[in-house]
GROMACS .gro file of C-alpha atoms in nm:
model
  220
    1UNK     CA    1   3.142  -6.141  19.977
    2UNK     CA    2   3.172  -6.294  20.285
    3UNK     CA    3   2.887  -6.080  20.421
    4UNK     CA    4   2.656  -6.073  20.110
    5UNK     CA    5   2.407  -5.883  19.952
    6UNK     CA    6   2.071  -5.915  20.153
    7UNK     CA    7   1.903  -6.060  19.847
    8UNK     CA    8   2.185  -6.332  19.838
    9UNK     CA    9   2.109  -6.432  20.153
   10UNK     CA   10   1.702  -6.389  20.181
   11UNK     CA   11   1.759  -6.686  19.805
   12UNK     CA   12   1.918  -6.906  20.109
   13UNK     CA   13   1.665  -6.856  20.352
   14UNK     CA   14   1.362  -6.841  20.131
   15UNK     CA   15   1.506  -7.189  20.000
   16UNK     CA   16   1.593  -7.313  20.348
   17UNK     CA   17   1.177  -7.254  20.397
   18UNK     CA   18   1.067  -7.417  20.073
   19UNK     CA   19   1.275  -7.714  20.098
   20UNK     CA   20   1.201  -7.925  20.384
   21UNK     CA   21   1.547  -8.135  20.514
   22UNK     CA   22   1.798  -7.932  20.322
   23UNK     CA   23   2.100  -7.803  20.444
   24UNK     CA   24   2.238  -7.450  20.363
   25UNK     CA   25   2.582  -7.615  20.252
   26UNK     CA   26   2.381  -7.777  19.958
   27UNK     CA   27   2.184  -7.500  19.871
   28UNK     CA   28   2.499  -7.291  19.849
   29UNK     CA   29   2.647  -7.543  19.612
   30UNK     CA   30   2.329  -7.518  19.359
   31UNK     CA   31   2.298  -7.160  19.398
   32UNK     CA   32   2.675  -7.176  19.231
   33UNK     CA   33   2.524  -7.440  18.973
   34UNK     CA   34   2.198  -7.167  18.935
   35UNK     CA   35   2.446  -6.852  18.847
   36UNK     CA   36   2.675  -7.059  18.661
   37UNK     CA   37   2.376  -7.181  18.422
   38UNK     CA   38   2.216  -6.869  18.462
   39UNK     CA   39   2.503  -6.601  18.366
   40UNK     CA   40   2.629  -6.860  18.026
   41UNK     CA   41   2.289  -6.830  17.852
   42UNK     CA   42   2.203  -6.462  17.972
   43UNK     CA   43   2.539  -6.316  17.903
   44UNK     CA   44   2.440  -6.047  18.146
   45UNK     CA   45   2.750  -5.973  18.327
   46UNK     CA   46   2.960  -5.798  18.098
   47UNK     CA   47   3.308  -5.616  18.149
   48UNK     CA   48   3.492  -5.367  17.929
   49UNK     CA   49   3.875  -5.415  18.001
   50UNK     CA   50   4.144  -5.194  17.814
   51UNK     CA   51   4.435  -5.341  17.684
   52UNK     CA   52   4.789  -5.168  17.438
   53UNK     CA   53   4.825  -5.321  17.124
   54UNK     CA   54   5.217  -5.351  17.031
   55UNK     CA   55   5.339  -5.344  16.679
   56UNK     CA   56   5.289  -5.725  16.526
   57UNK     CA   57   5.122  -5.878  16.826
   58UNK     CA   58   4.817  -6.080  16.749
   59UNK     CA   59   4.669  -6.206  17.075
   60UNK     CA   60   4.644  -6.043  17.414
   61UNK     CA   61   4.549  -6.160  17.732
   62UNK     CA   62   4.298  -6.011  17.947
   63UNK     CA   63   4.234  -5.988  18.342
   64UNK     CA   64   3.875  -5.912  18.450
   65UNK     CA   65   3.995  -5.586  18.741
   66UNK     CA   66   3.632  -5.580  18.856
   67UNK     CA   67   3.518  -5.685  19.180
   68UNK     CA   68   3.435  -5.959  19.186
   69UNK     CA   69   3.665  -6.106  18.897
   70UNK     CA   70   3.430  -6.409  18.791
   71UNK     CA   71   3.557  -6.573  18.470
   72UNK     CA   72   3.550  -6.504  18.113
   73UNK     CA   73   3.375  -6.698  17.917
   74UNK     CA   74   3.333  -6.521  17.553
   75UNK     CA   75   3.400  -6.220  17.405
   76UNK     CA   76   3.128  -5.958  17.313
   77UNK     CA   77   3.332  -5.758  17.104
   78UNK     CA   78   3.685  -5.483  17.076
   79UNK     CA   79   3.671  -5.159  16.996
   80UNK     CA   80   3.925  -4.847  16.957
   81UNK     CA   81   3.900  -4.512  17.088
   82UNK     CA   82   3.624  -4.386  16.847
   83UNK     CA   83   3.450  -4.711  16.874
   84UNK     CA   84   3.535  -4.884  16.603
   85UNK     CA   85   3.443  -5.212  16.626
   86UNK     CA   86   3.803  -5.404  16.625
   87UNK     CA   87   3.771  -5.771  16.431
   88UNK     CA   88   3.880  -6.003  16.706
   89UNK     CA   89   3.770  -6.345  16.882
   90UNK     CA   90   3.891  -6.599  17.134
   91UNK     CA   91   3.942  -6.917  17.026
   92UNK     CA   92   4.125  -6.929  17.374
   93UNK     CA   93   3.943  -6.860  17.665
   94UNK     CA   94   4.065  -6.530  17.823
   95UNK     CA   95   4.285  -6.415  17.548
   96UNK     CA   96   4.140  -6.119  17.263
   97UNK     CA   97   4.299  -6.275  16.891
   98UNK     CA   98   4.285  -6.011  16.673
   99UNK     CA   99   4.254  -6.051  16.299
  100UNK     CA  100   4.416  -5.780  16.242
  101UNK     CA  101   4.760  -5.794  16.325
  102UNK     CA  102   4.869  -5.418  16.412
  103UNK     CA  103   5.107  -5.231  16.339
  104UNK     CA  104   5.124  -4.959  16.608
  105UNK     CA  105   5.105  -4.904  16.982
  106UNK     CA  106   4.685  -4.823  17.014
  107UNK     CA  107   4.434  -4.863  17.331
  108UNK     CA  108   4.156  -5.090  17.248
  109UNK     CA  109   3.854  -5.188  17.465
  110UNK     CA  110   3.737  -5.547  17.496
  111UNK     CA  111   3.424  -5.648  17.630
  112UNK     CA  112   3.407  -6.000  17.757
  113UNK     CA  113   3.109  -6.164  17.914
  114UNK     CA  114   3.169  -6.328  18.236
  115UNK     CA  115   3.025  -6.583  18.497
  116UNK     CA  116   3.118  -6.716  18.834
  117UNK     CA  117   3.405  -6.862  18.906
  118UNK     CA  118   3.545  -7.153  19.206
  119UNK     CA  119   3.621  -7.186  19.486
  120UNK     CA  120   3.306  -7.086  19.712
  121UNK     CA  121   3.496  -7.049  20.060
  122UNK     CA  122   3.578  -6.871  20.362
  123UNK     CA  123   3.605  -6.551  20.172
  124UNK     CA  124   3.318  -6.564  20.003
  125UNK     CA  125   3.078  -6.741  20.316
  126UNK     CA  126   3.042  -7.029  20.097
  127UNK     CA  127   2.853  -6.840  19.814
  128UNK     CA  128   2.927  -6.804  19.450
  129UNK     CA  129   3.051  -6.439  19.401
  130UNK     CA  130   2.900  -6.256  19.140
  131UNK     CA  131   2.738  -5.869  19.133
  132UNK     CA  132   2.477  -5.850  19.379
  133UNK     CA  133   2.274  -5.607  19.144
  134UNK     CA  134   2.177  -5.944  18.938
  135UNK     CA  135   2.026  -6.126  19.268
  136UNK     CA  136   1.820  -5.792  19.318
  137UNK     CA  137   1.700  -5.723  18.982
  138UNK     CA  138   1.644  -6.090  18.917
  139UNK     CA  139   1.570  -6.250  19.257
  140UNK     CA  140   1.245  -6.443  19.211
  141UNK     CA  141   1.346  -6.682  18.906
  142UNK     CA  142   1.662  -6.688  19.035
  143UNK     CA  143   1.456  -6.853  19.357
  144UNK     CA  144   1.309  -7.105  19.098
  145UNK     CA  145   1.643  -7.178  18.944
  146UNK     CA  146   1.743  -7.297  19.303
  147UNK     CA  147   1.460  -7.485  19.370
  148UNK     CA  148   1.368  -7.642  19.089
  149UNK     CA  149   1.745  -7.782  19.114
  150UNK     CA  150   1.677  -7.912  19.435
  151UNK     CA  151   1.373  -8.056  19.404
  152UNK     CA  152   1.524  -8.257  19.088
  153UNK     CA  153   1.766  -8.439  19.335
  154UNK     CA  154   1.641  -8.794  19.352
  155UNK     CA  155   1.506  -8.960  19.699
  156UNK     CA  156   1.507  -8.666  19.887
  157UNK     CA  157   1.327  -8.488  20.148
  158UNK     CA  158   1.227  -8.184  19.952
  159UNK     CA  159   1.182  -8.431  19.566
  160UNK     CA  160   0.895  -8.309  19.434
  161UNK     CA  161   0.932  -8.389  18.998
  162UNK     CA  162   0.636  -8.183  18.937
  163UNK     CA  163   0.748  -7.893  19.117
  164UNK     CA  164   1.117  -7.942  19.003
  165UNK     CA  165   0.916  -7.882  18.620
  166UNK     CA  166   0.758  -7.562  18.733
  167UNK     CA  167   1.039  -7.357  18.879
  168UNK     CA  168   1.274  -7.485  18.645
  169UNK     CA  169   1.045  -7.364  18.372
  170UNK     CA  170   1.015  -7.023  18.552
  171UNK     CA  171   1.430  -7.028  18.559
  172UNK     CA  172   1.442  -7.053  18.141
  173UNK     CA  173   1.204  -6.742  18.153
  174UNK     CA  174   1.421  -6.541  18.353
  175UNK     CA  175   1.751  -6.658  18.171
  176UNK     CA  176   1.590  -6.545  17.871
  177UNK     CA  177   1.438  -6.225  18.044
  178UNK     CA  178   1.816  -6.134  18.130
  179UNK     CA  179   1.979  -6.174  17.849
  180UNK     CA  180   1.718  -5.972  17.624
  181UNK     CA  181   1.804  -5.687  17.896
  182UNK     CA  182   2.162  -5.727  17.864
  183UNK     CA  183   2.118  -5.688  17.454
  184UNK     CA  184   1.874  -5.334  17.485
  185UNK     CA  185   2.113  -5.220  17.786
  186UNK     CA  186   1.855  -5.213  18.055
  187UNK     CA  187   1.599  -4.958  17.829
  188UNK     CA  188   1.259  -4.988  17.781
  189UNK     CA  189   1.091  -5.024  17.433
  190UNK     CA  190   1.347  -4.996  17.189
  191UNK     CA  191   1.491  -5.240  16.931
  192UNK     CA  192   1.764  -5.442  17.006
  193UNK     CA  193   2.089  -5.245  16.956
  194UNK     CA  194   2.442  -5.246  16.934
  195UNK     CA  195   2.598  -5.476  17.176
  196UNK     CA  196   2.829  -5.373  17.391
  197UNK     CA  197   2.794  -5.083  17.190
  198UNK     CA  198   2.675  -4.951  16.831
  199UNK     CA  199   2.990  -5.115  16.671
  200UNK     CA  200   3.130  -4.974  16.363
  201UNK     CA  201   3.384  -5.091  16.122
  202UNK     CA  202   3.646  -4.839  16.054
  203UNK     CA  203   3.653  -4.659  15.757
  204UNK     CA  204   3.712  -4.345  15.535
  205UNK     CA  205   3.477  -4.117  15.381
  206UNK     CA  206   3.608  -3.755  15.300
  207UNK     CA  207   3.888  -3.819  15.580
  208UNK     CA  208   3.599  -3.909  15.829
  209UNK     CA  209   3.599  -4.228  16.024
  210UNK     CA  210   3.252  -4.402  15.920
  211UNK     CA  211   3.102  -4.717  16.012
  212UNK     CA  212   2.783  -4.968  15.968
  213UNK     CA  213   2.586  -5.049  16.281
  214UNK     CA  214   2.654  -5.387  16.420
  215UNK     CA  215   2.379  -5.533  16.610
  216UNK     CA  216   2.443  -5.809  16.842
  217UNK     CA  217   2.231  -6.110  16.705
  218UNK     CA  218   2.317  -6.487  16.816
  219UNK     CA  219   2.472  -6.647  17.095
  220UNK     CA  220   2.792  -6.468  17.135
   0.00000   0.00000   0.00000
């Protein structure tokens, strides 16, 4: 990301414009703080990763392979090939426990939800690295998120309490605004649904696999 997204860089410059006295270095370091806060209450950024159970293994590891990586920071859910919803969690950050310990060799999806991850360098032009589809769908309170950070910082140029209250305000609506999205799947008018998908718990009626829609409901 060393070249980013336009609507990366326009949250820079619209910020560099708003805040009288600031420097791009520190408005690249809250931008970080911004997605960081922004991506742990949304869980927005979501990625399905594929792992092989082996017979009386219990935990498995996973590696985000998406570009960019970020960091996993919960799980969502596992499911098998006829999704299946898979009873699993993480008491370990970035390794799928299941409570099921199996007894064959089977593919199972995990879906993990993710946020950004250090260092902000060279590679990245000094910005945190996460999909640039979120800065474009979610651009303007992302803006506040960034400035109502900066206007927070104490005996500053650009401190302005009030206005700190109103774009951080702005921010919780968008963080909330995201993660409903995330739960419906980007659709319009329609009831919350299954998350990452209509989980069902495997079962057997009349030799068919069967299952009870699991809705995604609390913090994850």
């Amino acid at each position: 990301m060393a070249d980013p997204n336009p609507y990366v860089r326009m949250l820079l410059n619209r910020a560099l414009v708003e805040l009288t006295g600031s420097s791009a270095n520190g408005i690249k370091l809250i931008m970080f703080e911004v997605m960081h806060e922004f991506f742990d209450v949304s869980s927005a950024w979501l990625e399905d990763i594929q792992f092989t159970t082996q017979p009386n293994v219990q935990n498995y590891a996973l590696v985000p392979v998406a570009v960019p990586p970020g960091q996993i920071i919960r799980l969502a859910g596992v499911v098998d090939s006829i999704v299946a919803n898979q009873p699993a969690s993480m008491p370990v950050l970035g390794t799928v426990s299941l409570r099921n310990v199996p007894n064959t060799a089977k593919v199972l999806t995990a879906t993990v939800i993710k946020t950004v991850v250090l260092p902000c360098d060279d590679t990245t032009g000094g910005f945190p690295d996460f999909p640039t589809v979120f800065a474009q769908r979610f651009f303007p309170g992302l803006l506040d998120g960034v400035l109502g950070k900066m206007m927070a910082q104490p005996g500053k140029s650009y401190t302005q309490d009030a206005s700190s209250v109103y774009h951080l305000k702005k921010f919780e609506g968008v963080k909330t605004a995201a993660r409903i999205a995330a739960i419906r799947r980007n659709t319009y008018g329609t009831n919350s649904w299954g998350y990452p998908q209509q989980f069902r718990v495997g079962g057997q009626r009349g030799g068919v696999a069967v299952g009870s829609d699991q809705s995604f409901g609390g913090t994850p």
